[in-house]
PDB file of C-alpha atoms and ligand atoms in Angstrom:
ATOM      1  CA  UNK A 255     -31.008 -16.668  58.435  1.00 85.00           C
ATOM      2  CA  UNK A 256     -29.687 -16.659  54.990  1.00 92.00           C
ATOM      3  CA  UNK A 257     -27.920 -19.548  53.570  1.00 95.00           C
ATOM      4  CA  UNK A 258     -24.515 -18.321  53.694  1.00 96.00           C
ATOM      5  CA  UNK A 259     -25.174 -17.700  57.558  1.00 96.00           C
ATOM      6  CA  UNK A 260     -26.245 -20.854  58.145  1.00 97.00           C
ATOM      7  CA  UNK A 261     -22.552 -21.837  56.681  1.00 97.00           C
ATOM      8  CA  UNK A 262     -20.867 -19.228  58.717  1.00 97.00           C
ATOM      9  CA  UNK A 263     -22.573 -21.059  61.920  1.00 97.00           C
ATOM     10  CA  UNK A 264     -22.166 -24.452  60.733  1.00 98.00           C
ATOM     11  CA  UNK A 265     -18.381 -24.197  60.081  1.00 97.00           C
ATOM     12  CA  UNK A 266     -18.268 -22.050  63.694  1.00 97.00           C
ATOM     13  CA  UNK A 267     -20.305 -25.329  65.242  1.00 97.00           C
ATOM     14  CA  UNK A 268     -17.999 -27.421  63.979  1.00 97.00           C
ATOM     15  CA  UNK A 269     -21.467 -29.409  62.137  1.00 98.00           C
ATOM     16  CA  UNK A 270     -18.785 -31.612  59.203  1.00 97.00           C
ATOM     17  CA  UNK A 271     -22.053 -33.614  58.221  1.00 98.00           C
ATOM     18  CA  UNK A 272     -24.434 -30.606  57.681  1.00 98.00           C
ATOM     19  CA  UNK A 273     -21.683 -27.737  56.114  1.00 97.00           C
ATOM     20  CA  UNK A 274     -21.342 -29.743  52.862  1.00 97.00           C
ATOM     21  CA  UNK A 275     -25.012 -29.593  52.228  1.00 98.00           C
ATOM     22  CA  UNK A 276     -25.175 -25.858  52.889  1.00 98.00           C
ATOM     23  CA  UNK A 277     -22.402 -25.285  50.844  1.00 97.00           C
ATOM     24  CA  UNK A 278     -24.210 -26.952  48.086  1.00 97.00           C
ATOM     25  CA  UNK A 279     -27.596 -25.243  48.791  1.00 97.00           C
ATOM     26  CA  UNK A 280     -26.037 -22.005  48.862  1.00 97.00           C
ATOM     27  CA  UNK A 281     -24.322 -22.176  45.477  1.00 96.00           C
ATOM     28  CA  UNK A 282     -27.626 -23.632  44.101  1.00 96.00           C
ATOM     29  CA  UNK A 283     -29.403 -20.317  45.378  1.00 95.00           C
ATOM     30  CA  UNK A 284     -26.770 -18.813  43.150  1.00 95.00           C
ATOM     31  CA  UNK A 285     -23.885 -17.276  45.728  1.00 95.00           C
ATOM     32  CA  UNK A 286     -20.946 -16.940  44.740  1.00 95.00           C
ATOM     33  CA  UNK A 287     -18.041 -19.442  45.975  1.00 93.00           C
ATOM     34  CA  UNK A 288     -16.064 -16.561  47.007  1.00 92.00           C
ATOM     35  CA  UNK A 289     -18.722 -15.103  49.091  1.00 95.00           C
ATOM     36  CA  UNK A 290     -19.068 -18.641  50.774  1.00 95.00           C
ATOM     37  CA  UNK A 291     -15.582 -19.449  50.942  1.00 93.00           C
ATOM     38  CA  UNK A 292     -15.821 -15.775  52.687  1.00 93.00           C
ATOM     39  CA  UNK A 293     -18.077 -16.818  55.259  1.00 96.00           C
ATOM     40  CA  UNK A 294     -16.232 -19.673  55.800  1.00 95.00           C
ATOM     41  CA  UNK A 295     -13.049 -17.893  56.456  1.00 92.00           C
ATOM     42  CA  UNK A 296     -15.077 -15.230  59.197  1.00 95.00           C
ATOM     43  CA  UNK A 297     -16.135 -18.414  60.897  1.00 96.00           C
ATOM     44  CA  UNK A 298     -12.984 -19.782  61.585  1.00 96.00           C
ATOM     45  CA  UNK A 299     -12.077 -15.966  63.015  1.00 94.00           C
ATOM     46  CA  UNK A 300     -14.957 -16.318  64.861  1.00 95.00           C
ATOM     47  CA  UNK A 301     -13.881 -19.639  66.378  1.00 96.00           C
ATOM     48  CA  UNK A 302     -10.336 -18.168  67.176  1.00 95.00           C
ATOM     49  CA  UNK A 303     -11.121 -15.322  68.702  1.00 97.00           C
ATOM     50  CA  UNK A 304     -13.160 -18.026  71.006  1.00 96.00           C
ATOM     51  CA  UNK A 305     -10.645 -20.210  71.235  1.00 97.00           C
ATOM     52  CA  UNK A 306      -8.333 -17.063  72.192  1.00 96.00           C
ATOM     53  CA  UNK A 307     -11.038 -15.620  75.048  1.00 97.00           C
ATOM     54  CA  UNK A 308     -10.819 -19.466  76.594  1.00 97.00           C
ATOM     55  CA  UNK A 309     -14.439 -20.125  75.463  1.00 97.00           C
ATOM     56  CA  UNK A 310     -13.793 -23.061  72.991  1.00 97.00           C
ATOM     57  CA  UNK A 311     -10.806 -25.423  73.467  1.00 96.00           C
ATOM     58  CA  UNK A 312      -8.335 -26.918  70.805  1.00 96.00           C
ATOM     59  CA  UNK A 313     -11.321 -30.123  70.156  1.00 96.00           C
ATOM     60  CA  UNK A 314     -13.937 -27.668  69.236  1.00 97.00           C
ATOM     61  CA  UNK A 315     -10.993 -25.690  67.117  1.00 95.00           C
ATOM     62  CA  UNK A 316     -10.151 -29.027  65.006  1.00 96.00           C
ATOM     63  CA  UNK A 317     -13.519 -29.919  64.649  1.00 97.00           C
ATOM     64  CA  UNK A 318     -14.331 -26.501  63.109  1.00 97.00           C
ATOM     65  CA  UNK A 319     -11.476 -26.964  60.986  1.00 95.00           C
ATOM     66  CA  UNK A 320     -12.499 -30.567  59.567  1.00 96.00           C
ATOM     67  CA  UNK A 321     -16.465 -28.394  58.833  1.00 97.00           C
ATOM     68  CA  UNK A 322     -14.194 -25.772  57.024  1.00 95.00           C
ATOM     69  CA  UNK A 323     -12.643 -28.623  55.315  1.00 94.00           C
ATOM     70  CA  UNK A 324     -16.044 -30.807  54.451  1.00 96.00           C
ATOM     71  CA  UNK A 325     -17.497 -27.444  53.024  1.00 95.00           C
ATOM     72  CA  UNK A 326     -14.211 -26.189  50.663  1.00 93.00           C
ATOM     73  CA  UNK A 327     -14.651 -30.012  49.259  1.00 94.00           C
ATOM     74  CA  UNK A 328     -17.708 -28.805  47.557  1.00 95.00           C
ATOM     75  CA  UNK A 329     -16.360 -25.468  46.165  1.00 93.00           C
ATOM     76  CA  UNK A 330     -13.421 -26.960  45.077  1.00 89.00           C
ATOM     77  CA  UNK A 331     -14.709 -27.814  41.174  1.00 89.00           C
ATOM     78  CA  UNK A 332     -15.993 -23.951  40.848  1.00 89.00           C
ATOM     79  CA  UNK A 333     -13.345 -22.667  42.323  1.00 85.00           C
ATOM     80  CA  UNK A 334     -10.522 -24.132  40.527  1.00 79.00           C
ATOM     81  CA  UNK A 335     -11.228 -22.993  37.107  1.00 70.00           C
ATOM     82  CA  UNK A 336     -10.345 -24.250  33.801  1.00 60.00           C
ATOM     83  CA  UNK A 337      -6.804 -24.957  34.487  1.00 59.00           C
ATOM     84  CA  UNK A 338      -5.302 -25.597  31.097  1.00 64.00           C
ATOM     85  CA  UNK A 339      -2.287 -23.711  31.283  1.00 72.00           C
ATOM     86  CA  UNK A 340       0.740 -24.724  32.571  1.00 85.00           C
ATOM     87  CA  UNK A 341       2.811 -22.668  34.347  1.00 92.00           C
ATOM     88  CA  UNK A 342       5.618 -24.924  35.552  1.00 96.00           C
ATOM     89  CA  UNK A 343       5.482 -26.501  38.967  1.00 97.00           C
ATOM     90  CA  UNK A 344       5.487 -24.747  42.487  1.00 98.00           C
ATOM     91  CA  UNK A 345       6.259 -26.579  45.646  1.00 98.00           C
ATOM     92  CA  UNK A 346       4.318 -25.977  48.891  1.00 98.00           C
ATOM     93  CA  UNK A 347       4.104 -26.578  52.707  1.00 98.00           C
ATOM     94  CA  UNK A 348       3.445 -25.299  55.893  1.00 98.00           C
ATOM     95  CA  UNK A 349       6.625 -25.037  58.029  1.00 98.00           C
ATOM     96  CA  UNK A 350       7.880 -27.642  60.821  1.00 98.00           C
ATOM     97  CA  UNK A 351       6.405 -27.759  63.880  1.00 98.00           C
ATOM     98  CA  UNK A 352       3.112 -25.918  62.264  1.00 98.00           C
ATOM     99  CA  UNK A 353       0.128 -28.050  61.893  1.00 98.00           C
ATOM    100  CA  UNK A 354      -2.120 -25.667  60.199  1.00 98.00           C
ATOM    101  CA  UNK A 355      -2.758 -26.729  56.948  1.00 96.00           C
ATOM    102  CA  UNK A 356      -6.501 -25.190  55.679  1.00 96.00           C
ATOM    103  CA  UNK A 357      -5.364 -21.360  54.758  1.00 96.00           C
ATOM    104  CA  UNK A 358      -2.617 -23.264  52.723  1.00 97.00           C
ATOM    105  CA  UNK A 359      -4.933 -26.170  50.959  1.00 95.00           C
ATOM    106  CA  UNK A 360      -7.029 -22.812  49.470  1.00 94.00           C
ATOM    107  CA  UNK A 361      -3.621 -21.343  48.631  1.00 96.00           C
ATOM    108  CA  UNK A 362      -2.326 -24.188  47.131  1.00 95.00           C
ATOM    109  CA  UNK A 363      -5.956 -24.925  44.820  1.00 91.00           C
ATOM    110  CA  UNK A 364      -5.809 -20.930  43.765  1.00 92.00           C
ATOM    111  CA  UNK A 365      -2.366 -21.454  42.524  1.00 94.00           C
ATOM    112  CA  UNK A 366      -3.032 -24.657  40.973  1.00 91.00           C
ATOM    113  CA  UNK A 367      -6.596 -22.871  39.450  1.00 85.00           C
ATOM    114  CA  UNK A 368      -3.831 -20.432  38.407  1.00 88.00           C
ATOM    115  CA  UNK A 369      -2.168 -22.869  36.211  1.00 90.00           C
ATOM    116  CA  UNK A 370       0.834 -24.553  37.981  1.00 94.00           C
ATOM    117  CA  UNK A 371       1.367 -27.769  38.887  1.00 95.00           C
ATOM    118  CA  UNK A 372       1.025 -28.342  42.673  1.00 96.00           C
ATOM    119  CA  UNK A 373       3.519 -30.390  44.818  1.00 98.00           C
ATOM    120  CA  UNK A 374       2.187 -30.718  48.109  1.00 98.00           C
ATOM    121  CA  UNK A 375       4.308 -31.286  51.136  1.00 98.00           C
ATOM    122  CA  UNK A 376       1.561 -31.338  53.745  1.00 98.00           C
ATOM    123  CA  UNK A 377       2.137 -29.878  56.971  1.00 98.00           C
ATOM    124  CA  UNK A 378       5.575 -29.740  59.678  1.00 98.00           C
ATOM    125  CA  UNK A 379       7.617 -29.652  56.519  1.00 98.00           C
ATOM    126  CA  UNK A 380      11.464 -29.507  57.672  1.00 98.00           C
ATOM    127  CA  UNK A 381      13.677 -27.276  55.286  1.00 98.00           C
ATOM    128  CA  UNK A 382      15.607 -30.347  54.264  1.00 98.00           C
ATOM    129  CA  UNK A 383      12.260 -31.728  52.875  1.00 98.00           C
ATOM    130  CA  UNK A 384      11.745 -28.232  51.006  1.00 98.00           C
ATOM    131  CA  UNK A 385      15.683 -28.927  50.022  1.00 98.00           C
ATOM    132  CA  UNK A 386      15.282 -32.791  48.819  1.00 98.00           C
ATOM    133  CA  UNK A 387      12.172 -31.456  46.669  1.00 98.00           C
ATOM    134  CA  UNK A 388      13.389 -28.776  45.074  1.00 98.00           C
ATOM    135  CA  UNK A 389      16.831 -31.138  43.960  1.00 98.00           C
ATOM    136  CA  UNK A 390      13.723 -33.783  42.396  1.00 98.00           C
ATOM    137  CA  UNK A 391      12.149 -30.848  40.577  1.00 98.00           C
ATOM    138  CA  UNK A 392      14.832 -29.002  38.950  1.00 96.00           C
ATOM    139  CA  UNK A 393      12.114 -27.396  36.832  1.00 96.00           C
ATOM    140  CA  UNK A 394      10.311 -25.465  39.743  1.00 98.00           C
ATOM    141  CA  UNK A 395       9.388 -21.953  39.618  1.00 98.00           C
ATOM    142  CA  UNK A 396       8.138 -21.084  42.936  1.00 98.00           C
ATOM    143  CA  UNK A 397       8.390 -22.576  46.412  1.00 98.00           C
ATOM    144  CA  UNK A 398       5.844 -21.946  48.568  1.00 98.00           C
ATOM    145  CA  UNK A 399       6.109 -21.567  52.271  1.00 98.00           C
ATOM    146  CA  UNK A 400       2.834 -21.225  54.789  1.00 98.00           C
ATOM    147  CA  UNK A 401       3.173 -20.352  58.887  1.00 98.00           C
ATOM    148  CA  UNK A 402       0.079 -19.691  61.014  1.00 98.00           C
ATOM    149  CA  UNK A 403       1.389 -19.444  64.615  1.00 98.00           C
ATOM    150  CA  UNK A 404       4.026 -16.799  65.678  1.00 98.00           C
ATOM    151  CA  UNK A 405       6.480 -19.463  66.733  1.00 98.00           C
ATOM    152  CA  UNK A 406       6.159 -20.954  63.853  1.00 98.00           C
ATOM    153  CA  UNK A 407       7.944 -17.756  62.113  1.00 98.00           C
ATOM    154  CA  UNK A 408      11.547 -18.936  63.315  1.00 98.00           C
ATOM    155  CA  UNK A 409      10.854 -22.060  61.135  1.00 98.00           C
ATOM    156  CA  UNK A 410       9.673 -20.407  57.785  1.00 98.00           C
ATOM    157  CA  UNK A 411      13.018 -18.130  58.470  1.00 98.00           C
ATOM    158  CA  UNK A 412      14.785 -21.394  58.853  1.00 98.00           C
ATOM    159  CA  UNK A 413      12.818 -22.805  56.055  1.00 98.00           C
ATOM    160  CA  UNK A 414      13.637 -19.544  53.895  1.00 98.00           C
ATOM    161  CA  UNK A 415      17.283 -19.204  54.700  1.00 98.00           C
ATOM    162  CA  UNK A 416      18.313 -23.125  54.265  1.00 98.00           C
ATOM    163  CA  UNK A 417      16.647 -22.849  50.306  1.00 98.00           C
ATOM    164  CA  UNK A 418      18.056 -19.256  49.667  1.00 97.00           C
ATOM    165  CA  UNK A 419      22.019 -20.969  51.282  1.00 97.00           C
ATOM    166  CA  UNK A 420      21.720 -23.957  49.403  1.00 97.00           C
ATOM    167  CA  UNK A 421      22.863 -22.512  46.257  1.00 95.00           C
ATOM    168  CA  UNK A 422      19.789 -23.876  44.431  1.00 97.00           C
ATOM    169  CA  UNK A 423      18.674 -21.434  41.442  1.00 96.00           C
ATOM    170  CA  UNK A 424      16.104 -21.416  38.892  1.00 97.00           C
ATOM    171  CA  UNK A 425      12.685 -20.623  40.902  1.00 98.00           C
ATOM    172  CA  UNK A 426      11.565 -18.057  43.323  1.00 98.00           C
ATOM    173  CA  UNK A 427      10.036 -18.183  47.546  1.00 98.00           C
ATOM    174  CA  UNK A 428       6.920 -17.275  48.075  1.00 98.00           C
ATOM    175  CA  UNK A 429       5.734 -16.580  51.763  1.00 98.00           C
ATOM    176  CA  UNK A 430       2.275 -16.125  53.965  1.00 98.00           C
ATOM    177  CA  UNK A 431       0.032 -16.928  56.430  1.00 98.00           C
ATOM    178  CA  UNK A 432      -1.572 -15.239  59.088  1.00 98.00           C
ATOM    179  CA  UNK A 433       1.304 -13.544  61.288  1.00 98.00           C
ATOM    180  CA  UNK A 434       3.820 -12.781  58.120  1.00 98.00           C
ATOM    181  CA  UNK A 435       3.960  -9.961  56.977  1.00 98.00           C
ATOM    182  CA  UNK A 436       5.433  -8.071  54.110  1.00 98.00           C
ATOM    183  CA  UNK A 437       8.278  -6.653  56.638  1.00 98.00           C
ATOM    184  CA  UNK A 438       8.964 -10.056  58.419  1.00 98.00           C
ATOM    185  CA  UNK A 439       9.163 -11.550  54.208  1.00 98.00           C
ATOM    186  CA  UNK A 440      11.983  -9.610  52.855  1.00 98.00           C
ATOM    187  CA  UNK A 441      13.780  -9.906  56.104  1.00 98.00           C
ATOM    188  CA  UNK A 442      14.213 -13.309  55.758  1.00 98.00           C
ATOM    189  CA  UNK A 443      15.336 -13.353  51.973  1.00 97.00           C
ATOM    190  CA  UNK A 444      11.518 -14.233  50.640  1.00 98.00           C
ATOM    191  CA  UNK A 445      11.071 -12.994  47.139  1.00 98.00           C
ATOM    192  CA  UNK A 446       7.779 -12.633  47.582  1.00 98.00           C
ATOM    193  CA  UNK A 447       4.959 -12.360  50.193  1.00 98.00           C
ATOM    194  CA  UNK A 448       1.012 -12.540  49.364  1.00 98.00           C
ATOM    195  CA  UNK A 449      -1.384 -11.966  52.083  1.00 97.00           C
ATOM    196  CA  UNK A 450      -3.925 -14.619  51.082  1.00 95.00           C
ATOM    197  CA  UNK A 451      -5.090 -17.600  48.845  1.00 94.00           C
ATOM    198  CA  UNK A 452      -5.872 -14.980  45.778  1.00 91.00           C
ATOM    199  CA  UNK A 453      -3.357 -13.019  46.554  1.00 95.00           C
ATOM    200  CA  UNK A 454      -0.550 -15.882  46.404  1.00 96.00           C
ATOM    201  CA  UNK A 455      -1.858 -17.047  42.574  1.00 93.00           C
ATOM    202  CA  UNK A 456      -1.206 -13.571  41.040  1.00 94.00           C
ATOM    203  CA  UNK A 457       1.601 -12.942  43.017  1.00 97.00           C
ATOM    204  CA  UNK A 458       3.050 -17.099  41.770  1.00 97.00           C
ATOM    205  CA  UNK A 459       1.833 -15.704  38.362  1.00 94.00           C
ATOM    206  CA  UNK A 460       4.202 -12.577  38.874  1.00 96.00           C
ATOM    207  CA  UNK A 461       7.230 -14.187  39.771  1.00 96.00           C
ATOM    208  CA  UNK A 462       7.688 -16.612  36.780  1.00 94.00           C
TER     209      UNK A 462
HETATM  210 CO1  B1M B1215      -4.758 -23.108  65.694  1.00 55.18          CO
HETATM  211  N1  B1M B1215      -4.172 -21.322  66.175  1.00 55.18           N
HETATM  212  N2  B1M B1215      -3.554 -23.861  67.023  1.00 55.18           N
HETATM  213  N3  B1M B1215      -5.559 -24.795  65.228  1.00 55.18           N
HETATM  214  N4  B1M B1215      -6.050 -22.154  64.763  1.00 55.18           N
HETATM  215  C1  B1M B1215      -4.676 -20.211  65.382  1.00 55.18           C
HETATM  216  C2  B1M B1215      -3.789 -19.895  64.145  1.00 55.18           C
HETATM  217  C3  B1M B1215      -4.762 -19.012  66.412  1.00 55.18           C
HETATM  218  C4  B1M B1215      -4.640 -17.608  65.776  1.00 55.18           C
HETATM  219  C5  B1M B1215      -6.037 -19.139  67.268  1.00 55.18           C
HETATM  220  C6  B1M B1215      -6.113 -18.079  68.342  1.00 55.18           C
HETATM  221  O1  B1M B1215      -5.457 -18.182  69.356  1.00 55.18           O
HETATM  222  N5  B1M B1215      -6.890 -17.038  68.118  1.00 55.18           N
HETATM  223  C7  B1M B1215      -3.537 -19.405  67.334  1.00 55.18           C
HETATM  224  C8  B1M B1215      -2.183 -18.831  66.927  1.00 55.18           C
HETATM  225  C9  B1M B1215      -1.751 -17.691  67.826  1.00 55.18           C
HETATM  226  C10 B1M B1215      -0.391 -17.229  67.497  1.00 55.18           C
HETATM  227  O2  B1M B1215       0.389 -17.819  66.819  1.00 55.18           O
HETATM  228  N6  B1M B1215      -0.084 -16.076  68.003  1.00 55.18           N
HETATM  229  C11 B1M B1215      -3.572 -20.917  67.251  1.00 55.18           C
HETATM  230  C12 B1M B1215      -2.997 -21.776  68.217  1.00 55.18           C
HETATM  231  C13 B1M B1215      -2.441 -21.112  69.461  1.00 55.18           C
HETATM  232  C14 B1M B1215      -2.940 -23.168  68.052  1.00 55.18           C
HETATM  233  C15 B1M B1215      -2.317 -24.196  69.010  1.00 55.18           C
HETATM  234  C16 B1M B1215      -0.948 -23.799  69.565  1.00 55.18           C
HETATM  235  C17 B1M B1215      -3.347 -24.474  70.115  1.00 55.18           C
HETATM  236  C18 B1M B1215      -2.878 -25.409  71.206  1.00 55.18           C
HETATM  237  O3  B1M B1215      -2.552 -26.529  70.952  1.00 55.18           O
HETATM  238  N7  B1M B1215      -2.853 -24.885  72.412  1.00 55.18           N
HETATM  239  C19 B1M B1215      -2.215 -25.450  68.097  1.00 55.18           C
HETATM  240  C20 B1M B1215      -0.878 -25.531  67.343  1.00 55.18           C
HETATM  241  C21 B1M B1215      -0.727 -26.827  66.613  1.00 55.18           C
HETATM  242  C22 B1M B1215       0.470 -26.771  65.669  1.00 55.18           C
HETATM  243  O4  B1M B1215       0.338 -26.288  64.559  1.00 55.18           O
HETATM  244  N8  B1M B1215       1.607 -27.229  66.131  1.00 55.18           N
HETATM  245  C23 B1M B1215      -3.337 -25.182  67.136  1.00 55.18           C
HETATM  246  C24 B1M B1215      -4.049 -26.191  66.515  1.00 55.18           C
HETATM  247  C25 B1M B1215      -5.112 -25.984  65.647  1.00 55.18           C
HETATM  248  C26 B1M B1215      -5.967 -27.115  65.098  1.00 55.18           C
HETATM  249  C27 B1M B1215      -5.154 -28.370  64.710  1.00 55.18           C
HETATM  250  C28 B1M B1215      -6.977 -27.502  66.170  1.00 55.18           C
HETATM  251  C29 B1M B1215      -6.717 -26.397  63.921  1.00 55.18           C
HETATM  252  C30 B1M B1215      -6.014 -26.543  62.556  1.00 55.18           C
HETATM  253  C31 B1M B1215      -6.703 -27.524  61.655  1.00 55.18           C
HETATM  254  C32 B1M B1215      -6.089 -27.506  60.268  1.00 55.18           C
HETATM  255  O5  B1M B1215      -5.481 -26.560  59.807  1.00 55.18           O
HETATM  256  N9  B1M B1215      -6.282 -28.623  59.612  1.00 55.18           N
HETATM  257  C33 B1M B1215      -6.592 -24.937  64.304  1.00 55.18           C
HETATM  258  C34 B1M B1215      -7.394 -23.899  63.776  1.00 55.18           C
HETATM  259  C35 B1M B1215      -8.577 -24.325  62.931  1.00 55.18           C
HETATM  260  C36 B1M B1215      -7.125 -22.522  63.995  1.00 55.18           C
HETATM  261  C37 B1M B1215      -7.939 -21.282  63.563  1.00 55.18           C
HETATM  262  C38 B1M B1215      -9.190 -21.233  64.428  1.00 55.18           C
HETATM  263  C39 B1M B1215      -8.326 -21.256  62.107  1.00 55.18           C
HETATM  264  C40 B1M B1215      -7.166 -21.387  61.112  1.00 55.18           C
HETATM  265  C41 B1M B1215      -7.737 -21.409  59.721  1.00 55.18           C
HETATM  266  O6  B1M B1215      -7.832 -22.454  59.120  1.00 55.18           O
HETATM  267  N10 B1M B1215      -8.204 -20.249  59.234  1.00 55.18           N
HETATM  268  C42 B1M B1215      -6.917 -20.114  63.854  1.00 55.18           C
HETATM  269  C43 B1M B1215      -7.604 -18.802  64.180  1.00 55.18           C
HETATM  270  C44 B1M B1215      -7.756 -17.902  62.972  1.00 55.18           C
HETATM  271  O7  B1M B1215      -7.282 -18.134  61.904  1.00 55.18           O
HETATM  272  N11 B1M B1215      -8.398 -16.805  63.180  1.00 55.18           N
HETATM  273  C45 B1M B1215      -5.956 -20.749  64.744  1.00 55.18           C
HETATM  274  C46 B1M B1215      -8.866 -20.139  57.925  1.00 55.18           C
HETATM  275  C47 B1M B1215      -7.821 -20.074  56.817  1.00 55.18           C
HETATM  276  C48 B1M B1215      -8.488 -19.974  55.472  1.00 55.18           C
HETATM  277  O8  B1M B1215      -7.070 -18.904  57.034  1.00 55.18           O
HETATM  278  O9  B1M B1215      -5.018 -20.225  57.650  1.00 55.18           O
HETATM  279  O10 B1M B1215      -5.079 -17.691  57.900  1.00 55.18           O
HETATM  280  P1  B1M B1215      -5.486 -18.908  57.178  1.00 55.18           P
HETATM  281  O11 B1M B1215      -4.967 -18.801  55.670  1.00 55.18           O
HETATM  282  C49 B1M B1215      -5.163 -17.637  54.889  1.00 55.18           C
HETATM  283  C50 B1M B1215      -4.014 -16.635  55.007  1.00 55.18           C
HETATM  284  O12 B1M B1215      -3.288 -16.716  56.213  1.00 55.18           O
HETATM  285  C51 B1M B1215      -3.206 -16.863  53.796  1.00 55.18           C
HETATM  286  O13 B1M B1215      -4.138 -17.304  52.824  1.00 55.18           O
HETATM  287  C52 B1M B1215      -5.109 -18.140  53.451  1.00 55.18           C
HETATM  288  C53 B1M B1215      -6.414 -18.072  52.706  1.00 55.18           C
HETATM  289  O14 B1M B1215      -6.769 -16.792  52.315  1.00 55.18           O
HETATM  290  N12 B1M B1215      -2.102 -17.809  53.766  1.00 55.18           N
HETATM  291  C54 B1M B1215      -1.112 -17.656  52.834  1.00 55.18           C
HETATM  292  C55 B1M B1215      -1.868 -18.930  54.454  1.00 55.18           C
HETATM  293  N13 B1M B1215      -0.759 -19.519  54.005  1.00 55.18           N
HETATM  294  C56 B1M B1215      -0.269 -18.778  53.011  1.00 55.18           C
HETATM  295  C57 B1M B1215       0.839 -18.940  52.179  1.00 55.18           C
HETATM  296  C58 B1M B1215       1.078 -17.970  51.194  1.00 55.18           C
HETATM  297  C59 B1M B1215       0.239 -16.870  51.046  1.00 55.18           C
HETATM  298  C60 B1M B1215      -0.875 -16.696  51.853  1.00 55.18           C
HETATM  299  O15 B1M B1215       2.097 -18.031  50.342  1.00 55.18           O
HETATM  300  C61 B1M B1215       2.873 -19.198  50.278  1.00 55.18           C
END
């Protein structure tokens, strides 16, 4: 098995004390960090579809999760680049009642890596939080917005709507996650929707 497999299987086994080690061994062999964040990412699909075909329960999902977590950790320096330019700030958070937070900690490093200075709301962020932010950091150029469950999607509408009514200007809202989609973005008022954590940088970059 090569060493990015034996990530692939640790993060799917949910193995947080072994996966940072791997990680590490793996970029010493001289993979890439994309290519393991890569594997990483097929893992967790691996452990969904499980979790979706009632083989794995929401335990084994979290602890899977916390390996994916353990194991970004370590690519975290390589990934995030130089980051000497500043682009302005850029507010983000996954929407209330969503406690997914993993696809939007990469998101929120590659736009950081990208050059603008994070503000991170965490997760089962109300729109008034978004609101109350945004009126502390007149200076911010993009807002951020991350949903991973379908009924979640009311929420980032909520979310998208409540920032876009408020009569707030100067920055633009950025939308993903795993059920947006471009479609389901401009029809709630999003300027902008990136399908993942590379994705969202160059699109951030775009908009300012
Ligand atoms: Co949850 N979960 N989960 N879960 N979970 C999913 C999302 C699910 C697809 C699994 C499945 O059924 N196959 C399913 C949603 C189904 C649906 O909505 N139709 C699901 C469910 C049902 C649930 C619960 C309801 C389960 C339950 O309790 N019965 C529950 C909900 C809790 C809540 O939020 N209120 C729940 C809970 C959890 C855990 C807490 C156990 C854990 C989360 C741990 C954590 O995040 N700290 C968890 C996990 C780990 C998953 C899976 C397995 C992995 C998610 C993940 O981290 N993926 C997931 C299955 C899957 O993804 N295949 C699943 C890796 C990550 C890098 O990808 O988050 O997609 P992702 O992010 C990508 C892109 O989406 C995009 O870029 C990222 C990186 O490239 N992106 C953006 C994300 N945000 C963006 C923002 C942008 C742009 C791009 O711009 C601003």
């Amino acid at each position: 098995m090569s060493k990015i497999d034996e990530v692939k299987a640790g993060v799917a086994a949910g193995k947080t004390k072994v996966v940072p080690g791997l990680v590490q061994e793996a970029l010493n062999e001289g993979q890439a960090a994309t290519a393991i964040l890569e594997a990483m990412v097929e893992a967790m699909g691996v452990v969904g579809d499980k979790f979706s075909s009632g083989e794995i329960f929401v335990p084994e999902m979290l602890v899977a999760g916390k390996a994916m977590q353990k194991g970004v950790e370590v690519l975290k320096p390589v990934l995030a680049g130089e980051g000497s330019v500043s682009l302005g700030k850029c507010i983000i958070g996954t929407v209330a009642g969503d406690l997914h937070d993993i696809g939007k900690n990469l998101v929120a490093l590659m736009i950081g890596s990208a050059g603008f200075d994070v503000i991170d709301l965490g997760v089962d962020v109300p729109a008034d939080k978004f609101i109350e932010t945004i009126k502390a950091n007149p200076d911010v150029k993009v807002v951020a917005c991350s949903a991973l469950l379908t009924t979640t999607m009311p929420a980032m509408k909520e979310t998208v709507e409540t920032i876009k009514a408020s009569g707030l200007t100067g920055f633009k809202v950025l939308v993903g996650g795993a059920p947006i989609t471009p479609e389901f973005a401009s029809s709630i008022g999003a300027d902008a929707y990136a399908r993942d954590a590379g994705g969202a940088a160059v699109k951030a970059k775009e908009l300012v």
